[in-house]
Short mmCIF file of C-alpha atoms in Angstrom, two decimals:
data_model
loop_
_atom_site.label_atom_id
_atom_site.label_comp_id
_atom_site.label_asym_id
_atom_site.label_seq_id
_atom_site.Cartn_x
_atom_site.Cartn_y
_atom_site.Cartn_z
CA MET A 8 39.06 -263.32 -82.12
CA LYS A 9 38.70 -259.75 -80.94
CA LYS A 10 39.38 -258.56 -84.47
CA LEU A 11 36.65 -260.80 -85.80
CA ILE A 12 34.12 -259.42 -83.30
CA LEU A 13 35.01 -255.84 -84.24
CA LEU A 14 34.62 -256.68 -87.93
CA PHE A 15 31.21 -258.22 -87.30
CA VAL A 16 30.00 -255.12 -85.37
CA PHE A 17 31.33 -252.87 -88.14
CA LEU A 18 29.42 -254.83 -90.83
CA CYS A 19 26.23 -254.66 -88.75
CA LEU A 20 26.51 -250.89 -88.48
CA ILE A 21 26.92 -250.59 -92.23
CA ALA A 22 23.88 -252.77 -92.83
CA CYS A 23 21.76 -250.74 -90.42
CA SER A 24 22.86 -247.44 -91.94
CA SER A 25 22.08 -248.64 -95.47
CA ASN A 26 18.57 -249.80 -94.47
CA SER A 27 17.57 -246.72 -92.44
CA PRO A 28 16.63 -244.40 -95.39
CA ILE A 29 13.99 -246.87 -96.62
CA GLU A 30 11.63 -246.29 -93.64
CA PRO A 31 11.26 -242.50 -94.03
CA GLU A 32 10.56 -242.99 -97.75
CA ALA A 33 7.73 -245.41 -96.95
CA ASN A 34 6.43 -243.04 -94.31
CA GLN A 35 6.56 -240.17 -96.82
CA GLN A 36 4.54 -242.20 -99.30
CA ALA A 37 1.92 -242.90 -96.62
CA ASP A 38 1.86 -239.22 -95.69
CA ASP A 39 1.40 -238.28 -99.35
CA GLU A 40 -1.54 -240.66 -99.64
CA THR A 41 -3.08 -239.23 -96.48
CA THR A 42 -2.56 -235.67 -97.71
CA SER A 43 -4.04 -236.58 -101.06
CA GLU A 44 -7.11 -238.09 -99.41
CA GLU A 45 -7.50 -235.03 -97.21
CA GLY A 46 -7.16 -232.81 -100.27
CA ASN A 47 -9.88 -234.72 -102.07
CA ASN A 48 -12.13 -234.39 -99.04
CA ASP A 49 -11.41 -230.65 -98.94
CA ASP A 50 -12.33 -230.40 -102.62
CA GLU A 51 -15.56 -232.24 -101.98
CA MET A 52 -16.37 -230.04 -99.02
CA SER A 53 -15.45 -226.87 -100.94
CA GLU A 54 -17.97 -227.66 -103.69
CA GLU A 55 -20.98 -225.55 -102.79
CA GLU A 56 -24.40 -227.11 -103.00
CA PRO A 57 -26.44 -225.67 -105.85
CA PHE A 58 -28.89 -222.92 -104.93
CA THR A 59 -32.48 -224.12 -104.71
CA PHE A 60 -35.43 -221.76 -104.93
CA PRO A 61 -36.75 -221.06 -101.40
CA PHE A 62 -40.35 -220.65 -102.59
CA SER A 63 -42.28 -221.11 -105.82
CA LEU A 64 -42.80 -218.33 -108.35
CA SER A 65 -44.15 -218.03 -111.86
CA ILE A 66 -43.22 -215.16 -114.13
CA VAL A 67 -45.78 -214.32 -116.82
CA LEU A 68 -44.48 -212.22 -119.71
CA LYS A 69 -46.01 -210.86 -122.88
CA ASP A 70 -43.76 -210.56 -125.91
CA PHE A 71 -44.98 -207.70 -128.10
CA SER A 72 -44.14 -208.84 -131.60
CA ASN A 73 -46.32 -205.99 -132.87
CA PRO A 74 -46.02 -203.13 -130.34
CA ALA A 75 -48.05 -200.72 -132.48
CA GLN A 76 -51.09 -203.00 -132.21
CA ARG A 77 -50.30 -204.08 -128.65
CA GLU A 78 -50.22 -207.65 -129.85
CA GLY A 79 -48.04 -210.50 -128.67
CA GLN A 80 -47.89 -213.88 -126.99
CA PHE A 81 -47.98 -214.67 -123.28
CA GLU A 82 -45.30 -216.97 -121.87
CA SER A 83 -44.66 -218.26 -118.37
CA ILE A 84 -41.59 -219.61 -116.59
CA ASP A 85 -41.76 -221.46 -113.25
CA PHE A 86 -39.22 -221.21 -110.43
CA LEU A 87 -40.37 -224.05 -108.18
CA LYS A 88 -39.37 -224.51 -104.54
CA GLY A 89 -36.54 -226.98 -104.02
CA LEU A 90 -35.36 -226.94 -107.63
CA SER A 91 -32.18 -225.29 -108.93
CA ASN A 92 -33.26 -224.49 -112.49
CA PRO A 93 -36.38 -222.78 -113.84
CA SER A 94 -38.78 -224.61 -116.13
CA GLU A 95 -38.81 -224.33 -119.87
CA SER A 96 -40.83 -221.39 -121.14
CA LEU A 97 -44.51 -222.27 -121.71
CA ASN A 98 -46.38 -220.47 -124.49
CA LEU A 99 -49.65 -219.63 -122.76
CA THR A 100 -51.17 -218.05 -125.87
CA GLN A 101 -50.97 -221.37 -127.70
CA THR A 102 -51.83 -223.48 -124.65
CA ILE A 103 -54.98 -221.53 -123.80
CA ASN A 104 -55.75 -220.54 -127.40
CA LEU A 105 -55.62 -216.80 -126.74
CA ASP A 106 -55.84 -214.03 -129.30
CA LEU A 107 -52.73 -211.88 -129.71
CA ASP A 108 -54.56 -208.85 -128.30
CA ALA A 109 -55.77 -210.67 -125.14
CA GLY A 110 -55.18 -209.02 -121.78
CA ILE A 111 -54.66 -210.38 -118.29
CA VAL A 112 -56.59 -209.68 -115.07
CA THR A 113 -54.48 -209.95 -111.94
CA ASN A 114 -57.02 -210.19 -109.12
CA GLY A 115 -57.78 -213.61 -107.75
CA GLN A 116 -55.84 -216.54 -106.40
CA GLU A 117 -52.23 -216.25 -107.44
CA ASN A 118 -52.07 -219.73 -108.91
CA VAL A 119 -55.00 -218.94 -111.24
CA LEU A 120 -54.45 -216.58 -114.17
CA VAL A 121 -57.42 -214.74 -115.68
CA PHE A 122 -57.39 -213.59 -119.31
CA LEU A 123 -59.84 -211.38 -121.15
CA GLN A 124 -60.34 -211.17 -124.90
CA LYS A 125 -62.96 -209.81 -127.29
CA THR A 126 -64.87 -212.17 -129.52
CA GLY A 127 -67.10 -209.55 -131.13
CA THR A 128 -68.16 -205.92 -130.93
CA ILE A 129 -69.37 -206.21 -127.32
CA GLU A 130 -68.88 -209.90 -126.65
CA LYS A 131 -66.04 -210.83 -124.31
CA GLU A 132 -64.56 -214.13 -123.30
CA TYR A 133 -62.99 -214.83 -119.92
CA LEU A 134 -60.46 -217.64 -119.63
CA THR A 135 -58.67 -219.00 -116.59
CA TYR A 136 -55.55 -221.12 -116.41
CA ASN A 137 -54.55 -222.96 -113.24
CA LEU A 138 -50.76 -223.00 -112.95
CA ASP A 139 -50.85 -226.02 -110.61
CA THR A 140 -53.31 -228.29 -112.43
CA GLN A 141 -52.95 -226.86 -115.99
CA GLN A 142 -56.75 -226.75 -116.11
CA ILE A 143 -58.36 -224.28 -118.54
CA TYR A 144 -61.83 -222.82 -118.13
CA SER A 145 -63.67 -220.26 -120.26
CA ALA A 146 -67.00 -218.46 -120.23
CA ASN A 147 -68.30 -215.60 -122.37
CA ARG A 148 -70.14 -212.46 -121.42
CA THR A 149 -73.54 -213.80 -122.47
CA GLU A 150 -73.17 -216.87 -120.25
CA LEU A 151 -72.16 -214.79 -117.24
CA LEU A 152 -74.73 -212.00 -117.44
CA LEU A 153 -78.01 -212.63 -115.72
CA THR A 154 -80.04 -210.78 -118.36
CA SER A 155 -79.28 -209.85 -121.94
CA GLU A 156 -80.32 -206.24 -121.27
CA ASN A 157 -77.22 -205.47 -119.25
CA CYS A 158 -75.20 -203.09 -121.36
CA PHE A 159 -72.09 -202.99 -119.21
CA PHE A 160 -69.81 -205.63 -117.77
CA ASP A 161 -66.48 -204.56 -116.32
CA GLY A 162 -63.68 -207.12 -116.38
CA THR A 163 -61.85 -205.36 -113.54
CA GLN A 164 -64.64 -206.45 -111.22
CA LEU A 165 -63.98 -210.09 -112.05
CA ALA A 166 -61.81 -212.52 -110.12
CA ALA A 167 -61.12 -216.24 -110.10
CA ASN A 168 -60.07 -219.13 -107.93
CA SER A 169 -59.55 -222.82 -108.61
CA ASN A 170 -63.31 -223.43 -108.57
CA GLY A 171 -64.60 -220.76 -110.89
CA LEU A 172 -65.21 -217.09 -111.67
CA LEU A 173 -66.66 -214.45 -109.37
CA PHE A 174 -67.98 -211.17 -110.72
CA PHE A 175 -70.36 -208.29 -110.06
CA ASN A 176 -73.44 -208.10 -112.26
CA TYR A 177 -74.73 -204.55 -112.67
CA ASP A 178 -75.91 -202.07 -115.27
CA LEU A 179 -74.42 -198.59 -115.52
CA CYS A 180 -76.71 -197.59 -118.38
CA GLN A 181 -79.46 -196.87 -115.89
CA ALA A 182 -79.69 -194.94 -112.66
CA PRO A 183 -77.60 -196.39 -109.78
CA ASP A 184 -78.75 -199.95 -109.55
CA ASP A 185 -78.29 -202.81 -107.15
CA ILE A 186 -75.25 -205.00 -107.73
CA ILE A 187 -75.45 -208.77 -107.69
CA PRO A 188 -72.37 -210.90 -106.93
CA VAL A 189 -72.38 -214.04 -109.08
CA PHE A 190 -70.15 -217.10 -108.89
CA ARG A 191 -69.69 -219.18 -112.04
CA ASN A 192 -69.04 -222.77 -110.98
CA GLN A 193 -66.64 -224.26 -113.52
CA SER A 194 -67.55 -227.84 -112.57
CA THR A 195 -71.25 -227.41 -113.40
CA ASP A 196 -71.22 -224.31 -115.66
CA GLU A 197 -73.91 -222.87 -113.43
CA ASN A 198 -74.23 -219.39 -111.92
CA ILE A 199 -74.63 -219.18 -108.15
CA ILE A 200 -76.39 -215.93 -107.21
CA PHE A 201 -75.42 -214.17 -103.98
CA PRO A 202 -77.66 -211.67 -102.17
CA LYS A 203 -77.75 -208.32 -103.92
CA ILE A 204 -75.78 -205.37 -102.65
CA GLU A 205 -77.69 -202.11 -102.53
CA ALA A 206 -76.14 -199.46 -104.73
CA ALA A 207 -76.10 -197.02 -101.83
CA HIS A 208 -73.73 -199.33 -99.96
CA MET A 209 -71.33 -199.73 -102.87
CA GLY A 210 -70.43 -196.12 -103.50
CA ASP A 211 -68.89 -194.57 -106.58
CA SER A 212 -66.21 -197.17 -107.14
CA PHE A 213 -65.35 -200.60 -105.82
CA ASN A 214 -63.13 -203.56 -106.49
CA LEU A 215 -63.28 -207.27 -105.91
CA LEU A 216 -60.83 -209.96 -104.86
CA TRP A 217 -61.36 -213.72 -104.72
CA GLY A 218 -58.95 -214.32 -101.89
CA SER A 219 -59.07 -218.10 -101.48
CA ASP A 220 -61.29 -221.10 -102.05
CA TYR A 221 -63.56 -220.01 -99.24
CA TYR A 222 -63.79 -216.24 -99.13
CA TYR A 223 -64.51 -213.34 -101.39
CA TYR A 224 -64.05 -209.69 -100.55
CA TYR A 225 -65.15 -206.39 -101.94
CA HIS A 226 -63.98 -202.93 -101.09
CA PHE A 227 -65.89 -199.77 -101.96
CA ASN A 228 -65.76 -196.03 -101.43
CA ASN A 229 -68.09 -193.09 -101.86
CA LEU A 230 -67.83 -189.32 -101.66
CA ASN A 231 -70.57 -187.63 -99.63
CA GLU A 232 -70.95 -184.18 -98.12
CA ASP A 233 -71.25 -183.34 -94.46
CA ALA A 234 -73.52 -180.65 -93.00
CA GLN A 235 -71.00 -177.97 -93.96
CA GLY A 236 -70.81 -179.18 -97.55
CA GLN A 237 -67.35 -180.70 -97.12
CA SER A 238 -66.56 -183.92 -98.98
CA ILE A 239 -66.35 -187.07 -96.88
CA ASP A 240 -64.47 -190.06 -98.22
CA GLN A 241 -66.35 -193.13 -97.08
CA ASP A 242 -64.75 -196.54 -97.40
CA GLY A 243 -66.39 -199.87 -96.87
CA LEU A 244 -65.17 -203.43 -96.73
CA ILE A 245 -67.19 -206.65 -96.63
CA VAL A 246 -65.78 -210.19 -96.45
CA TYR A 247 -68.03 -213.15 -97.31
CA ASN A 248 -67.64 -216.85 -96.79
CA ALA A 249 -68.42 -218.14 -100.26
CA THR A 250 -69.60 -221.52 -98.95
CA SER A 251 -72.09 -220.34 -96.35
CA ASN A 252 -72.64 -216.94 -97.98
CA GLU A 253 -72.37 -215.35 -94.54
CA ILE A 254 -70.63 -212.08 -93.81
CA ILE A 255 -67.45 -212.83 -91.87
CA TYR A 256 -66.23 -209.27 -91.45
CA GLU A 257 -67.53 -205.84 -92.37
CA ASN A 258 -66.50 -202.28 -91.74
CA ARG A 259 -68.72 -199.60 -93.28
CA THR A 260 -67.36 -196.64 -91.35
CA SER A 261 -66.31 -193.42 -93.08
CA GLU A 262 -62.64 -193.82 -92.27
CA ARG A 263 -60.18 -194.50 -95.05
CA LYS A 264 -59.41 -198.23 -95.30
CA ILE A 265 -56.90 -200.17 -97.39
CA PRO A 266 -57.09 -203.99 -97.04
CA LEU A 267 -54.52 -206.63 -97.96
CA VAL A 268 -55.36 -210.32 -97.78
CA CYS A 269 -53.42 -213.59 -97.62
CA LYS A 270 -55.41 -216.82 -97.31
CA GLN A 271 -57.19 -216.64 -93.95
CA LYS A 272 -55.71 -213.35 -92.73
CA MET A 273 -56.14 -209.71 -93.65
CA VAL A 274 -54.17 -206.53 -92.90
CA LEU A 275 -56.33 -203.42 -92.72
CA LYS A 276 -54.82 -199.94 -92.71
CA ARG A 277 -57.25 -197.37 -91.27
CA ASN A 278 -56.92 -193.58 -91.28
CA ASN A 279 -53.17 -193.84 -91.98
CA THR A 280 -52.41 -194.52 -88.31
CA LEU A 281 -54.19 -197.75 -87.37
CA LEU A 282 -53.04 -201.13 -88.58
CA ASP A 283 -55.22 -204.18 -87.89
CA LEU A 284 -54.51 -207.88 -88.36
CA ILE A 285 -57.75 -209.84 -88.78
CA ASP A 286 -58.37 -213.59 -88.73
CA LEU A 287 -60.90 -214.23 -91.48
CA GLU A 288 -61.86 -217.69 -90.21
CA SER A 289 -63.26 -216.23 -87.01
CA GLY A 290 -63.68 -212.61 -88.03
CA GLN A 291 -61.71 -211.59 -84.94
CA THR A 292 -59.19 -208.75 -84.86
CA LEU A 293 -55.90 -210.21 -83.61
CA PHE A 294 -54.00 -206.90 -83.35
CA SER A 295 -54.97 -203.26 -83.67
CA ASN A 296 -51.83 -201.14 -83.49
CA GLU A 297 -51.35 -197.40 -83.52
CA VAL A 298 -48.42 -196.91 -85.89
CA SER A 299 -46.89 -193.45 -85.80
CA ASN A 300 -44.99 -193.82 -89.09
CA SER A 301 -47.64 -195.86 -90.90
CA ASP A 302 -47.44 -193.49 -93.89
CA GLY A 303 -44.14 -195.19 -94.59
CA LEU A 304 -45.77 -198.63 -94.76
CA ILE A 305 -46.79 -198.63 -98.41
CA ILE A 306 -49.93 -200.72 -98.75
CA GLY A 307 -51.41 -199.25 -101.92
CA ASP A 308 -54.76 -197.68 -102.63
CA ARG A 309 -57.04 -200.67 -103.16
CA LEU A 310 -57.86 -204.17 -102.09
CA GLY A 311 -54.85 -206.37 -102.82
CA GLN A 312 -52.72 -209.32 -101.81
CA ALA A 313 -49.81 -209.56 -99.41
CA GLU A 314 -47.53 -212.06 -97.70
CA ILE A 315 -48.76 -212.58 -94.11
CA TYR A 316 -47.06 -215.12 -91.86
CA GLN A 317 -46.94 -215.51 -88.07
CA ASN A 318 -48.31 -212.02 -87.33
CA LYS A 319 -45.94 -210.40 -89.82
CA VAL A 320 -46.57 -208.82 -93.21
CA GLY A 321 -44.13 -208.16 -96.05
CA LEU A 322 -44.40 -204.59 -97.31
CA MET A 323 -42.60 -201.85 -99.16
CA ILE A 324 -41.42 -199.32 -96.58
CA TYR A 325 -40.72 -195.69 -97.47
CA ASN A 326 -37.59 -194.04 -96.08
CA PHE A 327 -38.57 -190.39 -95.61
CA GLU A 328 -35.00 -189.15 -95.24
CA GLU A 329 -33.76 -190.74 -98.46
CA GLN A 330 -37.15 -190.56 -100.20
CA LYS A 331 -36.76 -194.15 -101.38
CA LEU A 332 -38.69 -197.40 -101.03
CA PHE A 333 -37.13 -200.50 -99.50
CA PRO A 334 -38.61 -203.99 -99.02
CA GLY A 335 -39.28 -204.81 -95.40
CA VAL A 336 -41.41 -206.54 -92.78
CA TYR A 337 -43.84 -205.15 -90.24
CA ASP A 338 -44.28 -207.23 -87.06
CA PHE A 339 -47.68 -206.85 -85.34
CA GLN A 340 -46.44 -208.65 -82.23
CA SER A 341 -43.67 -206.13 -81.53
CA ASN A 342 -45.30 -203.23 -83.40
CA SER A 343 -42.07 -202.59 -85.27
CA SER A 344 -40.69 -202.81 -88.78
CA ILE A 345 -37.37 -203.57 -90.44
CA THR A 346 -36.13 -202.78 -93.93
CA PHE A 347 -33.69 -204.71 -96.10
CA ASP A 348 -31.54 -201.81 -97.23
CA SER A 349 -28.06 -203.36 -97.01
CA GLU A 350 -25.17 -202.03 -99.05
CA VAL A 351 -25.46 -204.99 -101.41
CA TYR A 352 -29.13 -204.23 -102.04
CA ARG A 353 -28.44 -200.53 -102.52
CA GLU A 354 -25.61 -201.18 -104.94
CA TYR A 355 -27.60 -203.75 -106.93
CA PHE A 356 -30.53 -201.38 -107.45
CA ARG A 357 -28.57 -198.13 -107.55
CA ASN A 358 -30.12 -196.22 -110.45
CA SER A 359 -28.40 -192.88 -110.03
CA GLY A 360 -25.04 -191.51 -109.07
CA ILE A 361 -21.55 -190.94 -110.45
CA PRO A 362 -20.15 -192.92 -112.09
CA VAL A 363 -23.39 -194.12 -113.66
CA PRO A 364 -23.74 -197.85 -112.96
CA ASN A 365 -23.95 -200.16 -115.90
CA PRO A 366 -26.38 -201.75 -116.11
CA ILE A 367 -29.09 -199.88 -114.25
CA ARG A 368 -31.57 -202.16 -112.53
CA GLN A 369 -34.99 -200.74 -111.77
CA PRO A 370 -37.10 -202.88 -109.38
CA LYS A 371 -40.68 -203.39 -110.55
CA GLU A 372 -42.38 -206.09 -108.43
CA TYR A 373 -41.54 -207.78 -105.13
CA LYS A 374 -42.65 -211.09 -103.66
CA PHE A 375 -41.89 -211.94 -100.03
CA ASP A 376 -41.60 -215.32 -98.34
CA LEU A 377 -41.50 -214.70 -94.61
CA GLU A 378 -41.09 -218.36 -93.71
CA SER A 379 -37.75 -218.70 -95.54
CA GLU A 380 -36.85 -215.03 -94.87
CA THR A 381 -36.21 -214.39 -98.55
CA PHE A 382 -37.75 -212.25 -101.25
CA ALA A 383 -37.64 -211.99 -105.03
CA VAL A 384 -37.54 -208.89 -107.21
CA LEU A 385 -38.56 -208.69 -110.86
CA TYR A 386 -36.63 -205.80 -112.39
CA HIS A 387 -35.99 -203.92 -115.62
CA GLY A 388 -32.40 -203.60 -116.84
CA PHE A 389 -30.92 -200.77 -118.90
CA THR A 390 -27.46 -201.10 -120.45
CA GLN A 391 -27.03 -197.53 -121.72
CA GLY A 392 -26.58 -195.93 -118.31
CA PHE A 393 -29.98 -194.25 -118.29
CA ILE A 394 -33.67 -195.19 -118.26
CA GLU A 395 -35.50 -194.35 -121.45
CA ASN A 396 -39.32 -194.52 -121.53
CA ASP A 397 -39.18 -197.58 -119.26
CA ASN A 398 -38.38 -199.69 -122.32
CA PRO A 399 -35.87 -202.13 -120.78
CA ASP A 400 -32.99 -203.78 -122.60
CA PHE A 401 -33.57 -206.88 -120.52
CA ILE A 402 -35.68 -208.21 -117.64
CA GLY A 403 -34.27 -210.09 -114.67
CA LEU A 404 -35.23 -211.83 -111.46
CA VAL A 405 -33.11 -211.83 -108.31
CA PHE A 406 -33.57 -213.74 -105.04
CA MET A 407 -32.26 -212.09 -101.86
CA ASN A 408 -32.37 -212.86 -98.15
CA PHE A 409 -33.49 -210.52 -95.39
CA GLU A 410 -29.92 -209.29 -94.98
CA GLY A 411 -30.13 -207.99 -98.52
CA GLU A 412 -27.59 -210.52 -99.83
CA ILE A 413 -27.90 -211.80 -103.38
CA LEU A 414 -28.76 -215.52 -103.49
CA HIS A 415 -29.49 -216.09 -107.17
CA GLU A 416 -29.85 -214.09 -110.39
CA TYR A 417 -31.74 -214.97 -113.55
CA LYS A 418 -31.88 -213.00 -116.80
CA PHE A 419 -34.74 -213.55 -119.25
CA ASP A 420 -34.31 -213.64 -123.01
CA GLU A 421 -33.60 -210.19 -124.40
CA ARG A 422 -36.86 -209.63 -126.19
CA GLN A 423 -39.35 -206.80 -125.98
CA TRP A 424 -41.20 -207.90 -122.89
CA ILE A 425 -43.76 -205.22 -122.12
CA GLU A 426 -46.21 -206.85 -119.72
CA GLN A 427 -44.84 -208.81 -116.78
CA ILE A 428 -46.50 -210.36 -113.76
CA ILE A 429 -44.78 -212.14 -110.90
CA VAL A 430 -46.95 -214.77 -109.21
CA LYS A 431 -46.24 -216.52 -105.93
CA ARG A 432 -47.43 -220.13 -105.98
#
């Protein structure tokens, strides 16, 4: 009996030992499935979301098929906020029915392009194209001029918004004459006449900007002599509400003034040391800062556009030590500025040094978006290691953040693009 019990225990031990390897194998299979699922999740998590454009841009290019005659076709490509891919190229010359020798006027609302072309010896046609609505409007010189005797009409003193054309009507064939601002309403094809501006107030040169649907601005300067016969550079600026035709802001003092506008705000640089931020809805000056290094805040030499957001303005800032320009932001609230001159930015746009970088990228135009803290640069590219007559081998667009990091690069077709405009929508 005892022998039988021992035999039974022995057989049980054998059975248990033969079954024991099966459990780890099942556990291993479960572990493998878990690991596989975790791996798949890691793969899904490691897939980066596609880059989407942080703000909307349009690039307008002119392809010179006949450079000797300065002839070619305009094309535009949209980079719209929230999308990952640019639009197909749109042939603006065919869409708007432009001549091959047509030119483009840049002042006005950024979503409205203004083109100028000749239709005769002195006759000119002005055409606008709204990038948002695809609406086309045209008017010729005869329709815009108040009298047929006017022998001069300068397209550089013409601007546009989504409602029509604004221009100065004057005659340089006579002695200094009064200047009449005129708005051409594209809905009614009628001219709305604004009060005349005395020639003495306008000075020797002036320019015009149609800043939004509600305001228009003009900036003028004049050279006079003081009692000692020294030249005095007088600058003036007047801002009108185009609906009420009332003056919202004016500064006719002799100090040098350079204005930049963005919707309902304006930055005004005065005498190279004062920087004002002005609310155009109320006409009130929000900030007036004494800026010791304001020469480094490159604003330009005429009335223009800028990116203004929450008391900040995007500008090109000059580094005096390196004698180079960098994109940056000036903050009115803190009266301070920062530049985006990271190593990545410097290396990307390094256009000198040994060894010579290939390709060389030469920045041409910048557009800031302070809300998303990003900016875009339209640049010329040269593959031969040197810049020759600014005739690029290719043209590109790069998006960067305020740390100077590269977010996205785009290279346009390698054609002979001569004229380029970058438009913020």
